[in-house]
Coordinates of C-alpha atoms and ligand atoms in Angstrom, one line a residue:
X1 CA 123.2 111.3 96.6
X2 CA 122.6 108.3 97.7
X3 CA 118.8 106.8 97.5
X4 CA 116.6 106.0 100.1
X5 CA 113.3 104.6 99.4
X6 CA 110.7 105.1 102.1
X7 CA 107.8 102.6 102.4
X8 CA 104.7 104.1 103.9
X9 CA 102.9 101.7 106.1
X10 CA 100.6 104.0 108.0
X11 CA 97.2 103.0 106.1
X12 CA 97.9 99.4 107.3
X13 CA 100.1 99.7 110.3
X14 CA 99.0 103.2 111.3
X15 CA 95.3 102.6 111.1
X16 CA 94.8 99.2 112.5
X17 CA 94.8 99.6 115.9
X18 CA 92.2 103.0 115.5
X19 CA 88.8 101.9 117.2
X20 CA 86.8 104.7 115.4
X21 CA 86.5 103.6 111.6
X22 CA 87.9 105.9 109.2
X23 CA 85.5 106.0 106.1
X24 CA 87.4 104.7 103.0
X25 CA 87.1 108.3 101.1
X26 CA 89.2 109.5 104.0
X27 CA 91.7 106.8 104.0
X28 CA 92.1 107.6 100.0
X29 CA 92.6 111.3 100.6
X30 CA 95.2 110.2 103.0
X31 CA 96.9 107.9 100.4
X32 CA 96.2 110.5 98.0
X33 CA 98.4 113.2 100.0
X34 CA 101.0 110.5 100.2
X35 CA 101.4 110.1 96.8
X36 CA 100.9 113.9 96.1
X37 CA 104.2 114.3 98.2
X38 CA 106.4 112.1 96.7
X39 CA 106.0 108.8 98.4
X40 CA 106.5 105.7 96.0
X41 CA 105.8 102.9 98.0
X42 CA 102.6 102.0 100.2
X43 CA 101.5 99.7 101.9
X44 CA 97.7 100.3 101.7
X45 CA 95.9 97.8 103.8
X46 CA 95.8 94.4 105.1
X47 CA 93.7 90.9 104.2
X48 CA 93.1 89.8 107.7
X49 CA 90.3 88.8 109.8
X50 CA 87.5 91.7 110.2
X51 CA 87.2 90.0 113.7
X52 CA 91.0 90.3 114.3
X53 CA 91.3 94.1 112.9
X54 CA 88.0 95.6 112.3
X55 CA 89.6 99.1 111.1
X56 CA 90.6 97.4 107.9
X57 CA 87.4 95.4 106.8
X58 CA 87.4 97.5 103.5
X59 CA 90.5 96.1 102.2
X60 CA 88.7 94.9 99.6
X61 CA 87.0 98.6 98.5
X62 CA 90.1 100.2 99.2
X63 CA 92.4 97.8 97.2
X64 CA 89.7 98.3 93.8
X65 CA 89.9 101.8 94.1
X66 CA 93.4 102.4 94.3
X67 CA 94.1 99.9 91.5
X68 CA 91.8 101.7 89.6
X69 CA 93.1 105.1 90.3
X70 CA 96.9 104.4 90.2
X71 CA 97.1 101.3 88.3
X72 CA 101.2 101.3 88.2
X73 CA 101.7 102.4 91.9
X74 CA 103.6 99.8 94.1
X75 CA 101.1 99.1 96.5
X76 CA 101.3 96.3 98.8
X77 CA 98.8 94.6 101.3
X78 CA 100.0 92.5 104.4
X79 CA 98.5 88.9 104.5
X80 CA 98.6 86.2 107.4
X81 CA 97.7 83.4 105.3
X82 CA 96.6 81.9 102.1
X83 CA 93.2 83.2 102.4
X84 CA 94.2 86.6 102.6
X85 CA 96.8 86.2 99.6
X86 CA 93.9 84.8 97.6
X87 CA 91.2 87.8 98.2
X88 CA 94.5 90.5 97.4
X89 CA 95.6 88.8 94.2
X90 CA 92.0 88.3 93.0
X91 CA 91.6 91.8 93.4
X92 CA 94.6 92.4 90.6
X93 CA 97.2 92.8 93.6
X94 CA 100.7 91.3 92.8
X95 CA 102.6 91.9 96.0
X96 CA 102.0 91.1 99.4
X97 CA 103.7 91.2 102.9
X98 CA 103.7 88.0 104.6
X99 CA 103.7 88.3 108.3
X100 CA 105.4 86.0 110.5
X101 CA 107.0 86.8 113.9
X102 CA 110.6 85.2 115.0
X103 CA 108.5 84.7 118.5
X104 CA 106.8 81.7 118.8
X105 CA 104.4 83.3 121.2
X106 CA 103.5 86.2 119.4
X107 CA 103.1 84.6 116.0
X108 CA 100.3 82.3 118.2
X109 CA 98.9 85.6 119.6
X110 CA 99.1 87.1 116.2
X111 CA 98.6 84.9 113.7
X112 CA 97.1 81.5 115.7
X113 CA 100.0 79.3 114.0
X114 CA 103.3 77.8 114.9
X115 CA 106.3 78.2 113.0
X116 CA 105.7 75.1 110.7
X117 CA 102.3 76.0 110.0
X118 CA 103.1 79.7 109.0
X119 CA 105.8 78.7 106.7
X120 CA 103.8 75.8 105.0
X121 CA 101.3 78.6 104.3
X122 CA 104.0 80.8 102.9
X123 CA 105.3 78.1 100.7
X124 CA 101.4 77.5 99.3
X125 CA 101.5 81.2 98.5
X126 CA 104.3 80.9 96.7
X127 CA 103.1 77.7 94.9
X128 CA 99.7 79.0 94.2
X129 CA 100.8 82.6 93.0
X130 CA 103.8 82.3 91.1
X131 CA 103.7 85.6 89.9
X132 CA 103.0 87.4 93.4
X133 CA 105.6 89.3 94.6
X134 CA 105.7 88.2 98.6
X135 CA 107.7 90.1 101.0
X136 CA 108.2 88.4 104.3
X137 CA 107.7 90.5 107.3
X138 CA 110.0 88.9 110.3
X139 CA 107.6 90.2 113.3
X140 CA 109.7 90.4 116.4
X141 CA 113.2 90.1 114.8
X142 CA 114.4 92.8 117.6
X143 CA 112.6 91.8 120.6
X144 CA 109.3 90.2 121.7
X145 CA 106.7 91.2 124.6
X146 CA 106.6 87.5 125.8
X147 CA 110.0 86.0 125.0
X148 CA 112.1 89.3 125.0
X149 CA 115.4 89.9 123.2
X150 CA 117.1 87.1 120.8
X151 CA 120.6 86.4 119.9
X152 CA 121.9 87.6 116.3
X153 CA 122.4 83.7 115.7
X154 CA 118.8 82.9 116.5
X155 CA 117.8 85.5 113.9
X156 CA 120.0 84.6 111.3
X157 CA 118.7 80.9 111.7
X158 CA 115.2 81.8 111.3
X159 CA 115.8 84.1 108.2
X160 CA 117.5 81.2 106.8
X161 CA 114.7 79.0 107.0
X162 CA 112.7 81.5 105.1
X163 CA 115.6 82.3 102.4
X164 CA 115.5 78.5 101.7
X165 CA 112.0 78.9 100.3
X166 CA 113.1 81.4 97.8
X167 CA 111.8 84.3 99.3
X168 CA 114.1 87.4 98.0
X169 CA 112.9 90.2 100.1
X170 CA 112.3 90.3 104.1
X171 CA 111.5 93.4 106.5
X172 CA 113.0 93.0 109.9
X173 CA 110.4 94.4 112.2
X174 CA 110.9 96.1 115.7
X175 CA 107.3 95.2 116.5
X176 CA 107.6 96.8 120.0
X177 CA 110.1 99.5 119.8
X178 CA 112.8 97.7 121.8
X179 CA 115.9 97.8 119.8
X180 CA 118.8 100.0 120.2
X181 CA 121.2 101.2 117.4
X182 CA 124.0 98.9 118.2
X183 CA 121.9 96.0 118.0
X184 CA 120.0 96.9 114.7
X185 CA 124.0 97.3 113.2
X186 CA 124.3 93.8 114.3
X187 CA 121.6 92.1 113.5
X188 CA 121.5 94.1 110.0
X189 CA 125.0 93.5 108.9
X190 CA 124.7 90.0 109.8
X191 CA 121.8 89.8 107.8
X192 CA 123.4 91.3 104.9
X193 CA 126.4 89.4 105.2
X194 CA 124.6 86.1 105.3
X195 CA 122.1 86.5 102.9
X196 CA 123.8 89.1 100.1
X197 CA 120.8 88.0 97.4
X198 CA 118.3 89.3 100.0
X199 CA 116.8 92.7 100.2
X200 CA 116.1 93.6 103.4
X201 CA 114.1 96.5 104.9
X202 CA 113.5 97.7 108.4
X203 CA 110.4 98.1 110.3
X204 CA 110.6 100.1 113.3
X205 CA 108.6 101.1 115.9
X206 CA 108.9 104.4 118.3
X207 CA 107.7 103.2 121.5
X208 CA 111.0 104.1 123.6
X209 CA 111.5 107.4 121.1
X210 CA 114.3 105.4 119.0
X211 CA 112.7 104.9 115.9
X212 CA 115.1 107.6 114.0
X213 CA 118.1 106.3 115.6
X214 CA 117.4 102.8 114.7
X215 CA 116.3 103.7 111.2
X216 CA 119.5 105.7 110.7
X217 CA 121.3 102.9 112.4
X218 CA 119.9 100.7 109.8
X219 CA 120.3 102.9 107.0
X220 CA 124.4 103.3 108.1
X221 CA 124.5 99.6 107.9
X222 CA 123.4 99.3 104.4
X223 CA 119.4 99.5 104.3
X224 CA 118.2 101.2 101.6
X225 CA 114.4 100.8 102.1
X226 CA 113.1 101.6 105.2
X227 CA 109.4 101.7 106.5
X228 CA 107.4 104.6 108.4
X229 CA 104.2 105.6 108.9
X230 CA 102.4 109.4 108.3
X231 CA 102.4 111.2 111.8
X232 CA 103.9 108.1 113.5
X233 CA 101.0 106.4 114.1
X234 CA 100.9 102.9 114.7
X235 CA 100.7 99.6 116.8
X236 CA 99.9 95.6 116.9
X237 CA 97.1 95.3 119.0
X238 CA 98.4 91.6 119.5
X239 CA 102.1 92.9 120.9
X240 CA 101.0 94.4 124.3
X241 CA 102.8 98.0 124.6
X242 CA 103.2 98.4 121.1
X243 CA 103.0 101.9 119.6
X244 CA 103.8 104.1 116.7
X245 CA 105.9 103.6 114.2
X246 CA 109.1 106.4 113.1
X247 CA 107.0 109.2 111.9
X248 CA 107.4 109.4 107.9
X249 CA 107.6 113.1 107.8
X250 CA 110.3 113.4 110.7
X251 CA 112.5 110.5 109.0
X252 CA 111.9 112.6 105.5
X253 CA 113.3 115.7 107.2
X254 CA 116.1 113.7 108.5
X255 CA 117.3 112.0 105.2
X256 CA 116.5 115.1 102.8
X257 CA 118.5 117.4 105.4
X258 CA 121.3 114.7 105.3
X259 CA 121.8 114.6 101.7
X260 CA 120.0 111.2 101.0
X261 CA 117.6 111.2 97.9
X262 CA 113.9 110.5 98.9
X263 CA 112.1 111.9 96.4
X264 CA 109.8 113.3 99.3
X265 CA 108.8 116.9 99.7
X266 CA 109.0 117.6 103.2
X267 CA 106.6 120.6 103.4
X268 CA 103.7 118.3 101.0
X269 CA 104.5 115.5 103.8
X270 CA 104.1 117.4 106.8
X271 CA 101.0 119.1 105.5
X272 CA 99.9 115.5 104.7
X273 CA 100.1 114.7 108.2
X274 CA 98.7 117.8 109.5
X275 CA 95.6 117.0 107.6
X276 CA 95.4 113.2 108.8
X277 CA 95.4 114.4 112.5
X278 CA 92.2 116.7 111.7
X279 CA 90.3 113.7 110.6
X280 CA 91.6 110.9 112.7
X281 CA 91.7 110.5 116.4
X282 CA 94.9 108.6 117.3
X283 CA 98.1 108.8 118.9
X284 CA 100.1 110.6 116.9
X285 CA 103.9 110.5 117.6
X286 CA 105.4 112.8 114.7
X287 CA 107.1 115.9 116.0
X288 CA 107.8 118.0 112.9
X289 CA 103.5 118.2 112.5
X290 CA 103.6 120.4 115.5
X291 CA 105.7 123.0 113.7
X292 CA 104.2 125.9 111.6
X293 CA 104.6 125.8 107.7
X294 CA 107.9 127.4 106.5
X295 CA 109.6 126.7 109.8
X296 CA 110.8 122.9 109.0
X297 CA 113.7 124.0 106.6
X298 CA 116.1 125.2 109.6
Ligands
COA301 N1 90.9 87.7 105.6 C1 89.5 87.8 106.0 N2 89.0 86.9 107.2 C2 89.8 85.8 107.3 C3 91.2 85.6 106.9 C4 91.6 86.7 106.1 N3 93.0 86.8 105.8 N4 91.6 84.4 107.4 C5 90.7 83.8 107.8 N5 89.7 84.4 108.1 C6 88.2 84.2 108.9 C7 87.6 83.0 108.5 O1 86.8 83.1 107.2 C8 86.6 82.6 109.8 O2 85.7 83.2 109.7 P1 84.6 82.8 110.5 O3 84.9 83.1 111.8 O4 83.3 83.6 110.3 O5 84.5 81.4 110.1 C9 87.9 82.9 110.7 O6 88.8 84.3 109.9 C10 88.9 82.2 111.6 O7 89.5 81.6 110.4 P2 90.5 80.3 110.7 O8 91.7 80.2 109.4 O9 90.3 79.3 111.5 O10 91.7 81.6 111.7 P3 92.4 81.2 112.7 O11 92.5 81.4 113.8 O12 93.5 80.2 112.2 O13 93.5 82.5 112.0 C11 94.1 84.5 111.4 C12 93.3 83.6 112.5 C13 95.1 84.6 111.2 C14 92.9 84.7 110.2 C15 93.5 86.1 112.4 O14 94.6 86.1 113.5 C16 94.2 87.5 112.0 O15 93.9 87.7 110.5 N6 95.3 87.9 112.2 C17 95.8 89.0 111.3 C18 96.6 89.5 113.0 C19 97.0 90.9 112.4 O16 97.0 91.4 111.4 N7 98.0 91.3 113.2 C20 98.4 92.6 112.9 C21 99.5 92.8 111.7 S1 100.8 92.0 112.1
ZN302 ZN1 104.4 97.6 113.0

């Protein structure tokens, strides 16, 4: 059986856009449920300016609590700059995702930096924290709200700049959910062919109901690590029109039923999504959370 690693990014991407503050205990309960269902990789918060993302102002507390509770678990946090990486490192976290957008205008809106500035800051993070595992999130790889879509060649050239810095892991993001399966196949295949030494993941938004097909297209092009969010929450406040990610529970159902090994229990992950909906007011785009218990295994 082919193994697919599902990387849950809901506690970061799913929560970051929600207006109503979710208390720490409830955030931890959602993460407990994810782990209980068999999820092995979780992006649990981001170390960003609380002015930019007020919902995640508790990054320090959440990180401390999770590292204490699950010392061996694969947690990681998004960071936009050296300041964020330092905060994460000092708490004992040894894995971060560093976000830089292929779109110059989105990078400016999101991170307030040019490409050169963002990449210089990435270098300082890697130089300062040599034992920190840094995955680079390439936002807007499949299209930008301000600039439209990019040629595969443009994507490959940008990846090349990052790869030359010694980065070993990258996540190709469809930040606003505009990709289509053919485009995903083309970009993923080109990236894997040009950079065989790099482990690529995809981060797909479901804005246009293409989350599942695009994620599957990536998997069928050789990707074995895919990001998703419980309940299909998600969206970037600095990318107009962005909405939820591919829903983890829907993805688990599809992959398990196709015979892929995710290691995640479909009933338990649906229960986790249902519980999340009782405590969080958000725009849930998952489908299986609306199905009654016991009816999910066709
Ligand atoms: N964590 C917490 N606070 C931070 C921070 C971080 N990683 N980086 C900067 N800050 C604070 C500074 O202390 C400063 O605070 P002050 O206004 O109280 O003095 C303020 O943010 C501005 O700092 P500066 O370095 O000048 O910011 P900037 O304008 O160059 O950069 C970012 C802005 C990157 C910090 C901000 O836009 C941000 O956090 N963006 C994240 C966006 C995001 O999460 N998007 C969704 C995920 S893709
Ligand atoms: Zn996202």
